[in-house]
Amino acid sequence: MQEHFANHQTIDVKLQPDRAISKIAAAIGEPARVRMLYCLLDGRARSSTELAVVAGVSPSTASVHLHRLKTERLVKVFTQGKHRYYNLEGPNVASALEVLNVVAAGSHDKFVPNTSSRLLTARTCYDHIAGRLGVVLHSRFKAFGWLSTRKDENAYDVTLAGTKAFEALGIDLIAIRTLRRRFAYACLDWSERQPHIGGALGAALLKSALKRKWVVQDLDSRALHITRLGHREMLSRFGLHIEEIQGGSRRADS
């Protein structure tokens, strides 16, 4: 066993995350693989052929890249008939990619076909609502006292008032608490530099909005279109005006 000595303490390097982090960083740190990963941020499964087009590489090269991403548990694959489809491994990978966007102080709008303004207004962050809409909803829910901060300042629980409000939207809080993922947390939005709601609660909110036809997701991107019904309902329920979503300017501070 190799040991390092610092301040008269012995540290087992096998317990350090250096090697694992380096391998993951190396897997992400290749332009073609980055394009593939960000393309999968909308939560949809895609074939290796589709991802090859997104990455701008040949199908054989795409297969090599996808094997590397799968080895590092960044993507998962499932087979349907003769086809193999790829998804992000899970919400943790999606969150890491979003945070990397903040660190890079840039955006990946160039990886999707829609205009940046639509993505900035409302989009999916893996399986929850992001963009200006997600940030404003997060602020509203906190102002209404629906969310309470847990010991982990990044994590939320739901208050009694919040329980009534979310259940009125058809969200089964008891059921989503049983899921093997974080219940609710502040997910830093890469474009607004402010948090939106992530976790099982965030995913349930997106499902509710889609089911109620408040938003409609683009077929070929992460952009969400807010319907007229959505504007009316969010104004009535949350006091949210359209100008707050579409007229909000992107913050330059982090």
Short mmCIF file of C-alpha atoms in Angstrom, two decimals:
data_model
loop_
_atom_site.label_atom_id
_atom_site.label_comp_id
_atom_site.label_asym_id
_atom_site.label_seq_id
_atom_site.Cartn_x
_atom_site.Cartn_y
_atom_site.Cartn_z
CA MET A 1 0.00 0.00 0.00
CA GLN A 2 1.41 3.35 -1.04
CA GLU A 3 1.24 6.04 1.62
CA HIS A 4 1.63 9.82 1.68
CA PHE A 5 2.73 11.67 4.79
CA ALA A 6 1.46 15.13 5.67
CA ASN A 7 1.37 16.80 9.08
CA HIS A 8 2.53 13.52 10.63
CA GLN A 9 -0.58 11.72 9.38
CA THR A 10 -0.69 8.67 7.16
CA ILE A 11 -3.09 8.79 4.22
CA ASP A 12 -4.04 5.77 2.17
CA VAL A 13 -4.04 7.07 -1.41
CA LYS A 14 -6.43 4.28 -2.38
CA LEU A 15 -9.10 6.21 -0.51
CA GLN A 16 -8.46 9.43 -2.44
CA PRO A 17 -10.70 10.39 -5.39
CA ASP A 18 -7.82 11.71 -7.53
CA ARG A 19 -7.67 8.81 -9.95
CA ALA A 20 -11.43 8.45 -10.38
CA ILE A 21 -11.91 12.18 -10.95
CA SER A 22 -9.01 12.29 -13.41
CA LYS A 23 -10.50 9.44 -15.45
CA ILE A 24 -13.92 11.08 -15.59
CA ALA A 25 -12.43 14.47 -16.47
CA ALA A 26 -10.41 12.87 -19.27
CA ALA A 27 -13.53 11.15 -20.59
CA ILE A 28 -15.47 14.41 -20.66
CA GLY A 29 -12.54 16.48 -21.88
CA GLU A 30 -12.79 15.62 -25.57
CA PRO A 31 -14.87 17.87 -27.89
CA ALA A 32 -16.78 15.06 -29.62
CA ARG A 33 -17.68 13.40 -26.32
CA VAL A 34 -18.71 16.76 -24.85
CA ARG A 35 -21.15 17.28 -27.73
CA MET A 36 -22.61 13.84 -27.17
CA LEU A 37 -23.09 14.39 -23.45
CA TYR A 38 -24.73 17.79 -23.81
CA CYS A 39 -26.98 16.47 -26.55
CA LEU A 40 -28.27 13.87 -24.05
CA LEU A 41 -29.05 16.52 -21.44
CA ASP A 42 -32.64 16.73 -22.67
CA GLY A 43 -33.29 13.28 -21.20
CA ARG A 44 -34.03 11.63 -24.55
CA ALA A 45 -32.31 8.45 -25.69
CA ARG A 46 -30.35 8.62 -28.93
CA SER A 47 -28.67 6.08 -31.17
CA SER A 48 -24.94 6.02 -31.83
CA THR A 49 -25.67 7.16 -35.40
CA GLU A 50 -27.51 10.25 -34.18
CA LEU A 51 -24.77 11.02 -31.68
CA ALA A 52 -22.13 10.61 -34.39
CA VAL A 53 -23.86 13.35 -36.40
CA VAL A 54 -24.04 15.61 -33.33
CA ALA A 55 -20.36 15.03 -32.56
CA GLY A 56 -19.27 15.41 -36.18
CA VAL A 57 -17.43 12.09 -36.28
CA SER A 58 -17.77 8.81 -38.15
CA PRO A 59 -20.03 6.05 -36.74
CA SER A 60 -17.01 3.90 -35.89
CA THR A 61 -15.34 6.76 -34.00
CA ALA A 62 -18.61 7.51 -32.22
CA SER A 63 -18.76 3.90 -31.01
CA VAL A 64 -15.29 4.25 -29.49
CA HIS A 65 -16.28 7.49 -27.75
CA LEU A 66 -19.52 6.00 -26.42
CA HIS A 67 -17.68 2.95 -25.10
CA ARG A 68 -15.37 5.28 -23.16
CA LEU A 69 -18.31 7.23 -21.73
CA LYS A 70 -20.08 4.02 -20.76
CA THR A 71 -16.94 2.66 -19.10
CA GLU A 72 -16.76 5.77 -16.92
CA ARG A 73 -20.49 5.46 -16.12
CA LEU A 74 -21.38 8.73 -17.79
CA VAL A 75 -23.88 7.12 -20.17
CA LYS A 76 -25.95 3.96 -20.16
CA VAL A 77 -27.16 1.91 -23.11
CA PHE A 78 -30.26 -0.15 -23.76
CA THR A 79 -31.18 -2.28 -26.74
CA GLN A 80 -34.47 -2.23 -28.58
CA GLY A 81 -34.62 -4.65 -31.48
CA LYS A 82 -31.51 -4.16 -33.60
CA HIS A 83 -30.83 -0.69 -32.23
CA ARG A 84 -28.81 0.50 -29.25
CA TYR A 85 -29.80 3.74 -27.56
CA TYR A 86 -27.84 5.91 -25.14
CA ASN A 87 -28.91 8.06 -22.19
CA LEU A 88 -27.02 9.90 -19.49
CA GLU A 89 -26.31 7.56 -16.59
CA GLY A 90 -28.47 9.63 -14.26
CA PRO A 91 -29.30 13.00 -12.65
CA ASN A 92 -25.87 13.30 -11.03
CA VAL A 93 -24.18 13.30 -14.43
CA ALA A 94 -26.64 15.91 -15.72
CA SER A 95 -26.02 18.12 -12.68
CA ALA A 96 -22.26 17.85 -13.14
CA LEU A 97 -22.54 18.92 -16.78
CA GLU A 98 -24.68 21.92 -15.84
CA VAL A 99 -22.18 22.99 -13.19
CA LEU A 100 -19.32 22.66 -15.69
CA ASN A 101 -21.17 25.15 -17.88
CA VAL A 102 -21.20 27.61 -15.00
CA VAL A 103 -17.49 27.06 -14.33
CA ALA A 104 -16.71 27.55 -18.01
CA ALA A 105 -18.80 30.76 -17.97
CA GLY A 106 -20.24 29.71 -21.31
CA SER A 107 -23.16 27.88 -22.82
CA HIS A 108 -23.68 24.88 -25.04
CA ASP A 109 -26.35 26.53 -27.18
CA LYS A 110 -24.29 25.72 -30.27
CA PHE A 111 -24.91 22.02 -29.66
CA VAL A 112 -28.68 22.35 -30.21
CA PRO A 113 -30.59 23.70 -33.22
CA ASN A 114 -32.81 26.24 -31.46
CA THR A 115 -32.05 29.89 -30.83
CA SER A 116 -30.38 30.74 -27.55
CA SER A 117 -33.23 33.03 -26.47
CA ARG A 118 -35.67 30.12 -26.34
CA LEU A 119 -33.27 28.02 -24.29
CA LEU A 120 -32.65 30.91 -21.91
CA THR A 121 -36.40 31.37 -21.39
CA ALA A 122 -37.30 27.77 -20.56
CA ARG A 123 -35.60 24.43 -21.11
CA THR A 124 -35.09 21.07 -19.48
CA CYS A 125 -32.13 20.32 -17.26
CA TYR A 126 -32.18 16.54 -17.66
CA ASP A 127 -35.64 15.95 -16.14
CA HIS A 128 -36.54 19.25 -14.47
CA ILE A 129 -37.35 22.83 -15.51
CA ALA A 130 -34.43 25.20 -16.07
CA GLY A 131 -33.85 28.59 -17.63
CA ARG A 132 -35.59 31.77 -16.57
CA LEU A 133 -38.83 29.88 -15.92
CA GLY A 134 -37.16 27.40 -13.57
CA VAL A 135 -35.37 30.14 -11.65
CA VAL A 136 -38.51 32.27 -11.23
CA LEU A 137 -40.55 29.28 -10.06
CA HIS A 138 -37.85 28.44 -7.51
CA SER A 139 -37.92 32.02 -6.20
CA ARG A 140 -41.73 32.01 -6.03
CA PHE A 141 -41.91 28.74 -4.12
CA LYS A 142 -39.39 29.97 -1.57
CA ALA A 143 -41.19 33.31 -1.19
CA PHE A 144 -44.49 31.47 -0.64
CA GLY A 145 -42.85 29.43 2.11
CA TRP A 146 -43.39 26.14 0.28
CA LEU A 147 -39.76 25.07 0.59
CA SER A 148 -37.70 24.82 3.76
CA THR A 149 -33.92 24.56 3.84
CA ARG A 150 -32.51 21.41 5.42
CA LYS A 151 -29.24 21.09 7.33
CA ASP A 152 -27.58 20.71 3.97
CA GLU A 153 -28.16 24.27 2.74
CA ASN A 154 -28.37 22.99 -0.82
CA ALA A 155 -31.26 20.61 -0.01
CA TYR A 156 -34.95 21.36 0.50
CA ASP A 157 -37.92 19.85 2.24
CA VAL A 158 -41.56 20.80 1.72
CA THR A 159 -43.57 22.72 4.32
CA LEU A 160 -47.22 22.07 5.17
CA ALA A 161 -48.27 24.89 2.85
CA GLY A 162 -46.01 23.49 0.15
CA THR A 163 -47.45 20.01 0.60
CA LYS A 164 -50.95 21.30 -0.08
CA ALA A 165 -49.79 23.36 -3.06
CA PHE A 166 -47.79 20.60 -4.74
CA GLU A 167 -50.48 17.99 -4.12
CA ALA A 168 -52.95 20.38 -5.78
CA LEU A 169 -50.75 20.07 -8.87
CA GLY A 170 -51.18 16.30 -8.78
CA ILE A 171 -47.73 15.61 -7.32
CA ASP A 172 -47.58 12.56 -5.04
CA LEU A 173 -44.97 13.67 -2.50
CA ILE A 174 -45.08 10.38 -0.60
CA ALA A 175 -44.30 8.43 -3.76
CA ILE A 176 -41.42 10.61 -4.93
CA ARG A 177 -39.82 10.49 -1.48
CA THR A 178 -39.37 6.75 -1.97
CA LEU A 179 -37.32 7.20 -5.14
CA ARG A 180 -33.61 6.44 -4.97
CA ARG A 181 -32.52 10.01 -5.63
CA ARG A 182 -32.34 13.33 -3.82
CA PHE A 183 -35.77 14.69 -2.98
CA ALA A 184 -35.19 18.38 -3.78
CA TYR A 185 -32.19 20.66 -4.02
CA ALA A 186 -31.00 23.96 -5.47
CA CYS A 187 -29.54 23.20 -8.91
CA LEU A 188 -27.44 26.11 -10.18
CA ASP A 189 -28.74 27.32 -13.53
CA TRP A 190 -25.92 27.85 -16.04
CA SER A 191 -27.60 30.75 -17.85
CA GLU A 192 -29.19 32.64 -14.95
CA ARG A 193 -26.44 31.92 -12.39
CA GLN A 194 -29.24 31.35 -9.87
CA PRO A 195 -30.83 28.09 -8.70
CA HIS A 196 -33.80 26.20 -10.02
CA ILE A 197 -35.35 23.13 -8.36
CA GLY A 198 -33.63 19.82 -9.03
CA GLY A 199 -34.18 16.32 -7.74
CA ALA A 200 -37.32 14.18 -7.61
CA LEU A 201 -39.51 17.20 -6.83
CA GLY A 202 -38.13 19.11 -9.81
CA ALA A 203 -38.80 16.13 -12.08
CA ALA A 204 -42.36 15.84 -10.75
CA LEU A 205 -42.96 19.55 -11.44
CA LEU A 206 -41.87 19.14 -15.05
CA LYS A 207 -44.09 16.08 -15.50
CA SER A 208 -47.03 17.99 -14.03
CA ALA A 209 -46.43 20.99 -16.31
CA LEU A 210 -46.22 18.74 -19.38
CA LYS A 211 -49.29 16.73 -18.40
CA ARG A 212 -51.32 19.89 -17.80
CA LYS A 213 -50.01 21.30 -21.10
CA TRP A 214 -48.51 24.36 -19.43
CA VAL A 215 -45.36 23.69 -21.42
CA VAL A 216 -44.55 21.71 -24.56
CA GLN A 217 -41.10 20.29 -25.22
CA ASP A 218 -39.43 20.67 -28.61
CA LEU A 219 -38.90 17.44 -30.49
CA ASP A 220 -35.28 18.21 -31.32
CA SER A 221 -33.95 20.21 -28.39
CA ARG A 222 -34.19 20.95 -24.68
CA ALA A 223 -36.30 24.07 -25.23
CA LEU A 224 -39.71 24.30 -23.55
CA HIS A 225 -42.52 26.38 -25.06
CA ILE A 226 -44.87 27.95 -22.50
CA THR A 227 -48.43 27.69 -23.78
CA ARG A 228 -51.17 30.29 -23.36
CA LEU A 229 -52.79 27.95 -20.85
CA GLY A 230 -49.48 27.76 -19.02
CA HIS A 231 -49.20 31.54 -18.82
CA ARG A 232 -52.75 31.82 -17.47
CA GLU A 233 -52.34 29.06 -14.91
CA MET A 234 -48.96 30.24 -13.64
CA LEU A 235 -50.29 33.79 -13.32
CA SER A 236 -53.32 32.54 -11.40
CA ARG A 237 -51.48 30.07 -9.16
CA PHE A 238 -48.08 31.71 -8.71
CA GLY A 239 -48.62 35.36 -9.69
CA LEU A 240 -46.07 34.83 -12.43
CA HIS A 241 -46.24 37.36 -15.29
CA ILE A 242 -44.98 36.59 -18.78
CA GLU A 243 -42.60 39.58 -18.62
CA GLU A 244 -40.76 37.96 -15.71
CA ILE A 245 -39.93 34.96 -17.87
CA GLN A 246 -39.42 36.31 -21.35
CA GLY A 247 -38.23 39.77 -20.39
CA GLY A 248 -35.68 38.64 -17.82
CA SER A 249 -32.14 39.48 -18.81
CA ARG A 250 -29.29 37.11 -18.28
CA ARG A 251 -27.19 37.92 -15.25
CA ALA A 252 -23.51 38.44 -15.75
CA ASP A 253 -22.53 37.77 -12.15
CA SER A 254 -21.97 34.29 -10.81
#
